[in-house]
Short mmCIF file of C-alpha atoms in Angstrom, two decimals:
data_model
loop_
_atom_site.label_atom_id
_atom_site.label_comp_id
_atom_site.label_asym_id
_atom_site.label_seq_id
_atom_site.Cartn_x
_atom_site.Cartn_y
_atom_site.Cartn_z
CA UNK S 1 11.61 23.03 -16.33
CA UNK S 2 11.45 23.60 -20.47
CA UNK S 3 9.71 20.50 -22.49
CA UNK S 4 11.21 21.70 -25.41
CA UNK S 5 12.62 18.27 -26.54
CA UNK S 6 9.54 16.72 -25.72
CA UNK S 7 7.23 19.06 -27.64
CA UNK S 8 8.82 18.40 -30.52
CA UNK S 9 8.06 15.07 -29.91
CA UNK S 10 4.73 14.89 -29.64
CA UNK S 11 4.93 17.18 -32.52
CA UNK S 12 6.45 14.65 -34.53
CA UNK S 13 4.00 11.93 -33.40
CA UNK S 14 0.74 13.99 -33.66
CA UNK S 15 2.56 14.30 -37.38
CA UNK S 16 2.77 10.42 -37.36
CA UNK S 17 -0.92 10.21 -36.19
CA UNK S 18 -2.62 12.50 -38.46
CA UNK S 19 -0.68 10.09 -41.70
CA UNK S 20 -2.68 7.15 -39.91
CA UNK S 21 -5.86 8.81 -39.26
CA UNK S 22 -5.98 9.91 -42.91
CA UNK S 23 -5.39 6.27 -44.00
CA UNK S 24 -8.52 5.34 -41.68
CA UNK S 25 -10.90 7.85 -43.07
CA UNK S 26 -10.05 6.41 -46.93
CA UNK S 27 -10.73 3.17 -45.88
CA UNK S 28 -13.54 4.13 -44.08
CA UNK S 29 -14.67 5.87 -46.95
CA UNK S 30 -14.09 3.17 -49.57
CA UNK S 31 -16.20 1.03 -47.13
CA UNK S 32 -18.84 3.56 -47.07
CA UNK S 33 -19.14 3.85 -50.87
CA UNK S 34 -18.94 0.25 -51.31
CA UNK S 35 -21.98 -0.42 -48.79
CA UNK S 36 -24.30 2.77 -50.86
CA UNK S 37 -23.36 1.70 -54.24
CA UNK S 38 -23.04 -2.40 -54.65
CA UNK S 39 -24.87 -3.43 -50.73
CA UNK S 40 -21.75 -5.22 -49.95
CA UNK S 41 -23.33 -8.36 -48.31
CA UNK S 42 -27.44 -8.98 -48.57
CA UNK S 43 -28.83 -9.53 -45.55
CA UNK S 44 -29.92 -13.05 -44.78
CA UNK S 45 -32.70 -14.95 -42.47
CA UNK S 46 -33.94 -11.52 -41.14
CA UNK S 47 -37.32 -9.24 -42.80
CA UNK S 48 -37.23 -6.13 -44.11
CA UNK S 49 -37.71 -4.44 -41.53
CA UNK S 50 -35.10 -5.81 -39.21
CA UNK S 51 -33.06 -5.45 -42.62
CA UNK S 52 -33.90 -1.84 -42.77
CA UNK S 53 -32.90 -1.41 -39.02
CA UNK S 54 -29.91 -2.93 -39.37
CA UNK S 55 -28.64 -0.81 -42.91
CA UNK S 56 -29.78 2.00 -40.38
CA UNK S 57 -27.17 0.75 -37.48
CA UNK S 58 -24.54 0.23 -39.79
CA UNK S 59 -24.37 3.52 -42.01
CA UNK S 60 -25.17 5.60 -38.02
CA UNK S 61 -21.91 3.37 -37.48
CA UNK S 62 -19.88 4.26 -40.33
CA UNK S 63 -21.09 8.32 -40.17
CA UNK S 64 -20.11 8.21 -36.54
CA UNK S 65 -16.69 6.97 -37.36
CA UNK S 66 -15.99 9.63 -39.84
CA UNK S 67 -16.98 12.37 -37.74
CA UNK S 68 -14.49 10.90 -34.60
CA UNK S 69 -11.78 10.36 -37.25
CA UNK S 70 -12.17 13.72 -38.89
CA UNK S 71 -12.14 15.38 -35.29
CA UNK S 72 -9.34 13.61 -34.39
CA UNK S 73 -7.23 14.76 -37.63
CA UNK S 74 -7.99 18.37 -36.77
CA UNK S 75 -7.15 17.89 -32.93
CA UNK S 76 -3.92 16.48 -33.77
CA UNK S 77 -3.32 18.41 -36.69
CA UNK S 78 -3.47 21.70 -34.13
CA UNK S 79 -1.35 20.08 -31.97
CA UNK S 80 1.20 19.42 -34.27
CA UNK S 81 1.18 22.79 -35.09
CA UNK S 82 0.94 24.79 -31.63
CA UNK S 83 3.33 24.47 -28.97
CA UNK S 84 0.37 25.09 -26.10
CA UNK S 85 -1.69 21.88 -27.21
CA UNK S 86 1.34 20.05 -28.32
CA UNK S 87 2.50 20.44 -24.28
CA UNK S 88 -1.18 19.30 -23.32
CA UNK S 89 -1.30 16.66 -24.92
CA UNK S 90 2.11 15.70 -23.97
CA UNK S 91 0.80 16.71 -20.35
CA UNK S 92 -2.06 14.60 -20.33
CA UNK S 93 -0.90 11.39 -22.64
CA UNK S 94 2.02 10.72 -19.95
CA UNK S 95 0.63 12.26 -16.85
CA UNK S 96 1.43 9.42 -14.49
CA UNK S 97 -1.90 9.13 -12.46
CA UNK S 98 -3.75 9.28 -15.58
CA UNK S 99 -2.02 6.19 -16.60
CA UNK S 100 -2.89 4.61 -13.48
CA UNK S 101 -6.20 5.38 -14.02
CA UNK S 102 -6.08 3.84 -17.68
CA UNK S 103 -4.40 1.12 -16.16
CA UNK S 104 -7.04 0.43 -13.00
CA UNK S 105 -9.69 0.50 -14.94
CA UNK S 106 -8.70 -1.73 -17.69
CA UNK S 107 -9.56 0.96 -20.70
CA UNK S 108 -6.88 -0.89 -23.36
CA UNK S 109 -9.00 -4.28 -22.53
CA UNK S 110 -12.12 -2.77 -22.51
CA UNK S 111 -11.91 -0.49 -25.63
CA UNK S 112 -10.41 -3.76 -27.88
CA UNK S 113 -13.45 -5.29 -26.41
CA UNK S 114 -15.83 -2.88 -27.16
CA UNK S 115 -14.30 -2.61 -31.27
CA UNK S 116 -14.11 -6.30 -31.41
CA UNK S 117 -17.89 -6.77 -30.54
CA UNK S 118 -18.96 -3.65 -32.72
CA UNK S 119 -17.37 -5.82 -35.68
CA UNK S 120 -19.01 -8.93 -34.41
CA UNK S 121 -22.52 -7.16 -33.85
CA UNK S 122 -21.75 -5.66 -37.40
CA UNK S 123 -21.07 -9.43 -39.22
CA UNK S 124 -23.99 -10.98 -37.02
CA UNK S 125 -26.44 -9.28 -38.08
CA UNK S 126 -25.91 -10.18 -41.78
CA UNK S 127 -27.19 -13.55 -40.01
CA UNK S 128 -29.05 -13.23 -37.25
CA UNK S 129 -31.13 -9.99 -35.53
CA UNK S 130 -31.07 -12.10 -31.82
CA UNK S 131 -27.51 -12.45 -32.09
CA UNK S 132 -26.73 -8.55 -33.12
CA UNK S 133 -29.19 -6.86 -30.95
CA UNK S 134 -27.40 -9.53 -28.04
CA UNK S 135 -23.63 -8.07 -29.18
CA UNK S 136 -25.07 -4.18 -29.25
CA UNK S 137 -26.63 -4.54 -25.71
CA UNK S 138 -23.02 -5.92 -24.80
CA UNK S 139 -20.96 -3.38 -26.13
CA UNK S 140 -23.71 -0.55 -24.61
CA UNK S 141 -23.35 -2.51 -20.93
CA UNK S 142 -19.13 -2.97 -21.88
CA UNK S 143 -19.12 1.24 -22.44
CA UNK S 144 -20.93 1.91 -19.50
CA UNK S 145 -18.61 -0.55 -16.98
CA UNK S 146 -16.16 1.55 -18.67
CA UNK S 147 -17.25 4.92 -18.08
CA UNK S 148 -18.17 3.64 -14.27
CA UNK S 149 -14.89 2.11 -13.81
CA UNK S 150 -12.96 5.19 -14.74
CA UNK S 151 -15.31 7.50 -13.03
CA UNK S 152 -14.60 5.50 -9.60
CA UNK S 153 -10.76 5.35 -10.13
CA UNK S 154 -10.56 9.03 -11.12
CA UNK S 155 -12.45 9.99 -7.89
CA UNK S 156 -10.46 7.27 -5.77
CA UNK S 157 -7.04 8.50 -6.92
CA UNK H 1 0.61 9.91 2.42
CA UNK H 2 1.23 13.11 4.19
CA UNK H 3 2.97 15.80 1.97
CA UNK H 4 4.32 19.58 2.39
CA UNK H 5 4.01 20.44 -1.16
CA UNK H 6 0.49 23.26 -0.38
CA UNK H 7 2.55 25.16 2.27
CA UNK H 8 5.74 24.88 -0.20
CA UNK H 9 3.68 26.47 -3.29
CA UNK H 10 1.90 28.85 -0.83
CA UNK H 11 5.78 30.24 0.24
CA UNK H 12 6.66 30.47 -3.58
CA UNK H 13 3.25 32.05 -4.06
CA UNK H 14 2.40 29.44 -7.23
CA UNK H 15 -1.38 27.62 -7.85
CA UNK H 16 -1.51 24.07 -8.61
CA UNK H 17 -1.85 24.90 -12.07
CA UNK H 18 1.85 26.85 -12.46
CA UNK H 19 3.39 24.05 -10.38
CA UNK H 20 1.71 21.27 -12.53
CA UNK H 21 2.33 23.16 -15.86
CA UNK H 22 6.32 23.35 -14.16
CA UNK H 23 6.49 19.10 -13.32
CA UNK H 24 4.45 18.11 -16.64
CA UNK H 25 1.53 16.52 -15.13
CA UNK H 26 -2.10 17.59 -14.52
CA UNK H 27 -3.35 19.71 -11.80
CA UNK H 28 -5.36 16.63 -10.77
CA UNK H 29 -2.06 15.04 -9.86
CA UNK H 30 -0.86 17.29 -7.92
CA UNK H 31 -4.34 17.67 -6.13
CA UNK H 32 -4.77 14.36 -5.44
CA UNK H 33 -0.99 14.41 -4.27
CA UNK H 34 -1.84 17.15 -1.87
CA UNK H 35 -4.92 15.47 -0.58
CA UNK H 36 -3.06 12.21 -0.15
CA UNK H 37 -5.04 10.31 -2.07
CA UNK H 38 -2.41 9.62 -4.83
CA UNK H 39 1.35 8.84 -3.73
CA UNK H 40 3.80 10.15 -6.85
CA UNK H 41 5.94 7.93 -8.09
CA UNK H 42 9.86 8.16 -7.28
CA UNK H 43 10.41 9.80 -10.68
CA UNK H 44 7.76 12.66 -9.92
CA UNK H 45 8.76 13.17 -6.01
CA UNK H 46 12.22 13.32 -6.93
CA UNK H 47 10.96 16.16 -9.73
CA UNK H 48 8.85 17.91 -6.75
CA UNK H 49 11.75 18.01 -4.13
CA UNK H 50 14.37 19.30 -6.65
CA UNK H 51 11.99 22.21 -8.06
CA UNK H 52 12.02 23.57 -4.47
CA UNK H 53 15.34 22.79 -3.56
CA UNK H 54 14.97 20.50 -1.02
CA UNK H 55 15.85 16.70 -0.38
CA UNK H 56 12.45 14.15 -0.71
CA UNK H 57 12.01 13.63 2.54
CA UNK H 58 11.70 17.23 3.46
CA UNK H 59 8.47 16.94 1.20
CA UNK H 60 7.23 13.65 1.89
CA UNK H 61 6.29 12.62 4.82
CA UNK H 62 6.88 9.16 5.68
CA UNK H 63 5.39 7.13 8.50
CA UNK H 64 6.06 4.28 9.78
CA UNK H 65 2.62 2.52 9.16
CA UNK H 66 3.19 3.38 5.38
CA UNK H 67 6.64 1.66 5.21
CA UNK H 68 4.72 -1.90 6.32
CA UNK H 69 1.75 -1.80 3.94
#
Protein backbone atom coordinates (compact mmCIF):
# COMPACT_ATOMS: atom_id res chain seq x y z
CA UNK A 1 0.00 0.00 0.00
CA UNK A 2 1.64 3.68 -1.12
CA UNK A 3 0.68 6.74 1.42
CA UNK A 4 1.58 8.98 -1.11
CA UNK A 5 -1.62 11.17 -0.81
CA UNK A 6 -1.36 11.09 2.72
CA UNK A 7 2.28 12.19 3.01
CA UNK A 8 1.64 15.03 1.36
CA UNK A 9 -0.73 15.66 3.80
CA UNK A 10 0.89 15.64 6.74
CA UNK A 11 3.35 17.53 4.74
CA UNK A 12 1.04 20.21 4.29
CA UNK A 13 -0.05 20.23 7.96
CA UNK A 14 3.45 19.92 9.58
CA UNK A 15 3.67 23.20 7.04
CA UNK A 16 0.49 24.52 8.82
CA UNK A 17 2.04 23.68 12.27
CA UNK A 18 5.40 25.10 12.00
CA UNK A 19 3.28 28.87 10.85
CA UNK A 20 1.59 28.32 14.41
CA UNK A 21 4.48 27.30 16.38
CA UNK A 22 6.38 30.34 15.07
CA UNK A 23 3.47 32.59 16.17
CA UNK A 24 3.85 30.90 19.78
CA UNK A 25 7.51 31.45 20.17
CA UNK A 26 6.93 35.52 19.30
CA UNK A 27 4.46 35.70 21.73
CA UNK A 28 6.30 33.82 24.00
CA UNK A 29 9.06 35.96 23.40
CA UNK A 30 7.30 39.32 23.67
CA UNK A 31 6.12 37.89 27.08
CA UNK A 32 9.57 37.08 28.00
CA UNK A 33 10.96 40.56 27.23
CA UNK A 34 8.12 42.21 28.77
CA UNK A 35 8.61 40.24 32.23
CA UNK A 36 12.96 41.18 32.07
CA UNK A 37 12.49 44.67 31.04
CA UNK A 38 9.18 46.46 32.75
CA UNK A 39 8.34 43.25 35.70
CA UNK A 40 4.99 42.99 34.19
CA UNK A 41 2.95 42.62 37.46
CA UNK A 42 4.80 43.29 41.14
CA UNK A 43 4.33 40.73 43.26
CA UNK A 44 1.95 41.29 46.13
CA UNK A 45 1.37 39.92 49.93
CA UNK A 46 4.42 37.55 49.55
CA UNK A 47 8.52 38.47 50.82
CA UNK A 48 11.28 38.61 48.88
CA UNK A 49 12.19 35.64 49.03
CA UNK A 50 9.06 33.81 48.08
CA UNK A 51 9.12 36.77 45.42
CA UNK A 52 12.48 35.70 44.26
CA UNK A 53 11.27 31.99 44.08
CA UNK A 54 8.51 32.70 42.28
CA UNK A 55 10.42 35.21 39.33
CA UNK A 56 12.61 31.92 39.45
CA UNK A 57 9.40 29.51 38.58
CA UNK A 58 8.16 31.72 36.12
CA UNK A 59 11.25 32.65 33.81
CA UNK A 60 12.28 28.22 34.35
CA UNK A 61 8.57 28.33 32.89
CA UNK A 62 8.91 30.58 30.08
CA UNK A 63 12.74 29.09 29.09
CA UNK A 64 11.16 25.67 29.17
CA UNK A 65 8.50 26.71 26.75
CA UNK A 66 10.88 28.06 24.25
CA UNK A 67 13.03 25.19 24.19
CA UNK A 68 9.67 22.63 23.59
CA UNK A 69 8.44 25.17 20.99
CA UNK A 70 11.74 25.55 19.24
CA UNK A 71 12.09 21.61 19.21
CA UNK A 72 8.91 21.24 17.99
CA UNK A 73 9.51 23.76 14.90
CA UNK A 74 12.55 21.74 13.91
CA UNK A 75 10.69 18.27 14.35
CA UNK A 76 8.02 19.38 12.17
CA UNK A 77 9.98 21.42 10.02
CA UNK A 78 12.00 17.88 9.09
CA UNK A 79 8.97 16.32 8.64
CA UNK A 80 7.65 18.57 6.32
CA UNK A 81 10.54 18.16 4.45
CA UNK A 82 11.34 14.24 4.44
CA UNK A 83 9.06 11.74 3.23
CA UNK A 84 10.42 8.99 6.05
CA UNK A 85 9.32 11.25 9.12
CA UNK A 86 6.49 12.78 7.26
CA UNK A 87 5.09 8.80 7.04
CA UNK A 88 5.97 8.48 10.90
CA UNK A 89 4.37 10.91 11.96
CA UNK A 90 1.47 10.19 9.82
CA UNK A 91 2.04 6.50 11.25
CA UNK A 92 1.95 7.36 14.69
CA UNK A 93 -0.61 10.59 14.81
CA UNK A 94 -3.47 8.16 13.34
CA UNK A 95 -2.31 4.79 14.43
CA UNK A 96 -5.62 3.53 15.75
CA UNK A 97 -4.54 1.90 19.14
CA UNK A 98 -2.58 4.86 19.88
CA UNK A 99 -5.71 6.80 19.76
CA UNK A 100 -7.30 4.48 22.01
CA UNK A 101 -4.72 4.88 24.25
CA UNK A 102 -5.04 8.83 24.07
CA UNK A 103 -8.52 8.28 24.40
CA UNK A 104 -8.44 5.69 27.67
CA UNK A 105 -6.41 7.62 29.39
CA UNK A 106 -7.99 10.92 29.06
CA UNK A 107 -4.60 12.84 27.71
CA UNK A 108 -6.83 15.85 25.79
CA UNK A 109 -8.56 16.36 29.47
CA UNK A 110 -5.65 15.97 31.30
CA UNK A 111 -3.14 18.08 29.25
CA UNK A 112 -5.96 21.26 29.14
CA UNK A 113 -5.88 20.56 32.77
CA UNK A 114 -2.46 20.54 33.37
CA UNK A 115 -2.00 24.22 31.00
CA UNK A 116 -4.99 25.62 32.68
CA UNK A 117 -3.50 25.16 36.25
CA UNK A 118 0.13 26.17 35.07
CA UNK A 119 -1.67 29.62 34.15
CA UNK A 120 -3.57 29.60 37.38
CA UNK A 121 -0.38 28.63 39.54
CA UNK A 122 1.33 31.40 37.31
CA UNK A 123 -1.56 34.37 38.23
CA UNK A 124 -1.74 33.00 41.95
CA UNK A 125 1.23 33.53 42.89
CA UNK A 126 1.21 37.28 42.04
CA UNK A 127 -1.22 36.86 45.21
CA UNK A 128 -0.66 34.26 47.24
CA UNK A 129 2.59 31.62 47.74
CA UNK A 130 -0.10 28.88 49.62
CA UNK A 131 -2.27 29.07 46.77
CA UNK A 132 0.66 28.64 43.91
CA UNK A 133 2.78 26.15 45.61
CA UNK A 134 -1.10 24.26 46.14
CA UNK A 135 -1.72 24.64 42.01
CA UNK A 136 2.17 23.41 41.22
CA UNK A 137 1.81 20.30 43.53
CA UNK A 138 -1.52 19.75 41.44
CA UNK A 139 -0.29 20.01 38.13
CA UNK A 140 3.06 17.74 39.35
CA UNK A 141 0.34 14.96 40.88
CA UNK A 142 -2.10 15.80 37.38
CA UNK A 143 1.36 14.85 35.13
CA UNK A 144 2.12 11.96 36.98
CA UNK A 145 -1.77 10.34 36.87
CA UNK A 146 -1.02 11.07 33.39
CA UNK A 147 2.09 9.40 32.72
CA UNK A 148 0.58 6.32 35.03
CA UNK A 149 -2.56 6.27 33.17
CA UNK A 150 -0.95 5.96 29.80
CA UNK A 151 1.72 3.67 30.99
CA UNK A 152 -1.16 1.12 32.20
CA UNK A 153 -3.26 1.48 28.95
CA UNK A 154 -0.20 1.11 26.71
CA UNK A 155 0.75 -2.15 28.55
CA UNK A 156 -3.06 -3.28 28.75
CA UNK A 157 -3.68 -2.81 25.02
CA UNK B 1 -9.25 -12.42 20.11
CA UNK B 2 -7.54 -15.23 18.39
CA UNK B 3 -5.79 -14.18 15.08
CA UNK B 4 -3.65 -15.95 12.14
CA UNK B 5 -1.86 -12.91 11.14
CA UNK B 6 2.11 -14.45 12.84
CA UNK B 7 1.76 -17.70 10.78
CA UNK B 8 0.44 -15.45 7.69
CA UNK B 9 3.65 -13.01 7.89
CA UNK B 10 5.87 -16.05 8.74
CA UNK B 11 4.54 -17.73 5.07
CA UNK B 12 5.25 -14.27 3.33
CA UNK B 13 8.51 -14.21 5.26
CA UNK B 14 7.75 -10.29 6.55
CA UNK B 15 8.56 -8.88 10.47
CA UNK B 16 6.03 -6.93 12.18
CA UNK B 17 7.79 -3.96 11.25
CA UNK B 18 7.39 -4.46 7.09
CA UNK B 19 3.78 -5.51 7.71
CA UNK B 20 3.08 -2.44 10.01
CA UNK B 21 5.11 -0.02 7.77
CA UNK B 22 2.61 -1.87 4.74
CA UNK B 23 -1.07 -1.19 6.94
CA UNK B 24 0.15 2.37 8.36
CA UNK B 25 0.10 1.65 11.94
CA UNK B 26 2.80 0.90 14.57
CA UNK B 27 4.44 -2.33 15.17
CA UNK B 28 2.84 -2.12 18.63
CA UNK B 29 -0.48 -2.59 16.90
CA UNK B 30 0.13 -5.24 15.22
CA UNK B 31 1.88 -6.88 18.34
CA UNK B 32 -0.68 -6.34 20.52
CA UNK B 33 -3.05 -7.65 17.62
CA UNK B 34 -1.05 -10.80 17.51
CA UNK B 35 -1.01 -11.27 21.22
CA UNK B 36 -4.73 -10.63 21.41
CA UNK B 37 -4.63 -8.08 23.57
CA UNK B 38 -5.90 -5.39 21.09
CA UNK B 39 -8.88 -6.34 18.60
CA UNK B 40 -8.37 -3.99 15.18
CA UNK B 41 -10.98 -2.16 14.23
CA UNK B 42 -13.17 -3.20 11.05
CA UNK B 43 -11.28 -0.62 8.97
CA UNK B 44 -7.77 -2.19 9.91
CA UNK B 45 -8.95 -6.09 9.73
CA UNK B 46 -10.49 -5.44 6.57
CA UNK B 47 -6.81 -3.75 5.53
CA UNK B 48 -5.05 -7.04 7.10
CA UNK B 49 -7.28 -9.68 5.24
CA UNK B 50 -7.04 -7.90 1.82
CA UNK B 51 -3.04 -7.47 2.02
CA UNK B 52 -2.94 -11.31 2.13
CA UNK B 53 -5.62 -12.06 -0.02
CA UNK B 54 -7.90 -13.61 2.03
CA UNK B 55 -11.56 -12.93 3.36
CA UNK B 56 -11.62 -11.56 7.39
CA UNK B 57 -12.64 -14.41 8.78
CA UNK B 58 -9.87 -16.50 7.44
CA UNK B 59 -7.72 -14.12 9.75
CA UNK B 60 -9.81 -13.56 12.60
CA UNK B 61 -10.88 -15.90 14.58
CA UNK B 62 -14.17 -15.53 16.03
CA UNK B 63 -15.70 -17.38 18.95
CA UNK B 64 -18.66 -17.62 20.12
CA UNK B 65 -17.99 -16.26 23.73
CA UNK B 66 -16.63 -13.05 21.94
CA UNK B 67 -19.84 -12.47 19.90
CA UNK B 68 -21.89 -12.17 23.55
CA UNK B 69 -19.54 -9.82 25.41
Amino acid sequence: MSFEKEIAEMKVKCKKRVAKLIGLIFIVNVLMAAQLINKLMPFANVTEHYASMLEGFQYGLIFGLLIALIGYMVYYTLAARRDDMAKQLYVKETDERNIMIKEKAGIKFFLLNIICMTIAAVISGYFSHIAFFTLVGTVYFEMLLMISLKFYWTKKL
Amino acid sequence: MKTRIADLRKLKKLSQDELASELGVTRQTITSIECGKYVASLQLAYKIARYFDLAIEDVFVFSQEECGK
